[in-house]
CSV table of C-alpha atoms in Angstrom, one decimal:
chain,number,residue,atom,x,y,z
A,784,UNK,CA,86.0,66.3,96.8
A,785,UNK,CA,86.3,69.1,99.0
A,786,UNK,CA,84.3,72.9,99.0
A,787,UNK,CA,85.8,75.9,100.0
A,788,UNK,CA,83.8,79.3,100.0
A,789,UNK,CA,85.3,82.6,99.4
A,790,UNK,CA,84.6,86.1,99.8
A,791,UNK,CA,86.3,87.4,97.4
A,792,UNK,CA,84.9,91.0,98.5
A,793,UNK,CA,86.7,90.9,101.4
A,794,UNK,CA,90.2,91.5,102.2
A,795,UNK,CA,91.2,88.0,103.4
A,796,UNK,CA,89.5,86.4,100.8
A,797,UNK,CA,91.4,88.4,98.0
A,798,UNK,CA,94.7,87.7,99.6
A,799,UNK,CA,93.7,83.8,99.8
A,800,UNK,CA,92.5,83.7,95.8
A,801,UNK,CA,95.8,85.5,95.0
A,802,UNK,CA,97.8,83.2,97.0
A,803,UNK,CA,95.9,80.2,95.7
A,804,UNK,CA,96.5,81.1,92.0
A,805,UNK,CA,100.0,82.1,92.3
A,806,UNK,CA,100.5,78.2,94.2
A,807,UNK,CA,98.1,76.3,92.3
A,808,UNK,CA,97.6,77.3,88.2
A,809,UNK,CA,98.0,74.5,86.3
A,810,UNK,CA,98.5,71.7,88.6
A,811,UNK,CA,96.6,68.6,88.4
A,812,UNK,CA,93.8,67.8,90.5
A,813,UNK,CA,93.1,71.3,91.7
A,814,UNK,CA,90.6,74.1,90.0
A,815,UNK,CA,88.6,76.6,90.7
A,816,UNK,CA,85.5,76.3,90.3
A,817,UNK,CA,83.2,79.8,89.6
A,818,UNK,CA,80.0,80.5,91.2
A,819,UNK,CA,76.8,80.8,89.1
A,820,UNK,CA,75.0,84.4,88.5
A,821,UNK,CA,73.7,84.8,92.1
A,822,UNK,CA,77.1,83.6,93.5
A,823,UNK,CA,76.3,79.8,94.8
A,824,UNK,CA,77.2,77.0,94.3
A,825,UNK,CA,75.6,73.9,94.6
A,826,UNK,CA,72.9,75.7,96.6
A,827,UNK,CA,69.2,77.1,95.9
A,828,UNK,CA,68.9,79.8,93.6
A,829,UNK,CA,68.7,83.2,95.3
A,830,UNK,CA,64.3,84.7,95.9
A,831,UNK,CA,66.4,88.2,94.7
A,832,UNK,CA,67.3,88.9,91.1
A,833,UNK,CA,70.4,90.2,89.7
A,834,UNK,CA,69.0,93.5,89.6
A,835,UNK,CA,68.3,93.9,93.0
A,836,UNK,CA,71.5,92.6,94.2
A,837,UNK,CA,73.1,95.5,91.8
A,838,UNK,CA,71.0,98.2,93.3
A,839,UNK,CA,71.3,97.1,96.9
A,840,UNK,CA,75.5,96.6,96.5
A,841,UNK,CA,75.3,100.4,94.9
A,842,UNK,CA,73.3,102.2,98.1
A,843,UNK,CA,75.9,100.2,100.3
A,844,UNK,CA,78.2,102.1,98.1
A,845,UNK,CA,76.9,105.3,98.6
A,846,UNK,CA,76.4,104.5,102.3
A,847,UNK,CA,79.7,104.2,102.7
A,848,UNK,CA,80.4,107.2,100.7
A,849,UNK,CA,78.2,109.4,103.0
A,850,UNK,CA,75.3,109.6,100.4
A,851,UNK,CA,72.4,109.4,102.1
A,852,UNK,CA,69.2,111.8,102.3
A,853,UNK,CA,68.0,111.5,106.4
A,854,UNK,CA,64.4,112.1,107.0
A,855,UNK,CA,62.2,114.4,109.1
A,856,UNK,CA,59.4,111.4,109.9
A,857,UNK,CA,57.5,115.0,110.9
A,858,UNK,CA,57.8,116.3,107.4
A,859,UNK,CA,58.8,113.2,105.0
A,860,UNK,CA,57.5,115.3,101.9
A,861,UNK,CA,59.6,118.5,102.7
A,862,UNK,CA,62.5,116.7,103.5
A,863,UNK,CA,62.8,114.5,100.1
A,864,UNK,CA,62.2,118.6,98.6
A,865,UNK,CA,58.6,117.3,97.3
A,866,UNK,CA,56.4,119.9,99.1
């Protein structure tokens, strides 16, 4: 038996799943197999929880969106609006 990982997040791994299922459904001998809830398989259970995964994946997002509040490290309180 073979293993193959996949990033399915990214743009070559999309193409490879799509191109595998089109190719591959049904035939004999050949399945995919899905990860568990932290996205491994056959490996040691991720130290983070789900939770924190989901948080950290949604500041990435709003990194990428330009979302981000920069800080004054001379005035951390005024520039989070707090003072």
């Amino acid at each position: 038996m073979t293993t193959i990982k996949i990033n399915e997040r990214t743009k070559t791994g999309k193409a490879f799943m799509e191109m595998f299922e089109a190719f591959f459904r049904g035939v004999e001998g050949i399945e995919i197999v899905e990860t568990d809830d932290y996205g491994q398989v056959n490996e040691e259970r991720s130290i983070y929880t789900s939770e924190f995964v989901e948080k950290m994946k949604k500041a990435e997002e709003n990194i990428k969106n330009g979302e981000t509040t920069t800080l004054n490290p001379d005035d951390i309180w005024g520039s989070l609006g707090l003072k």
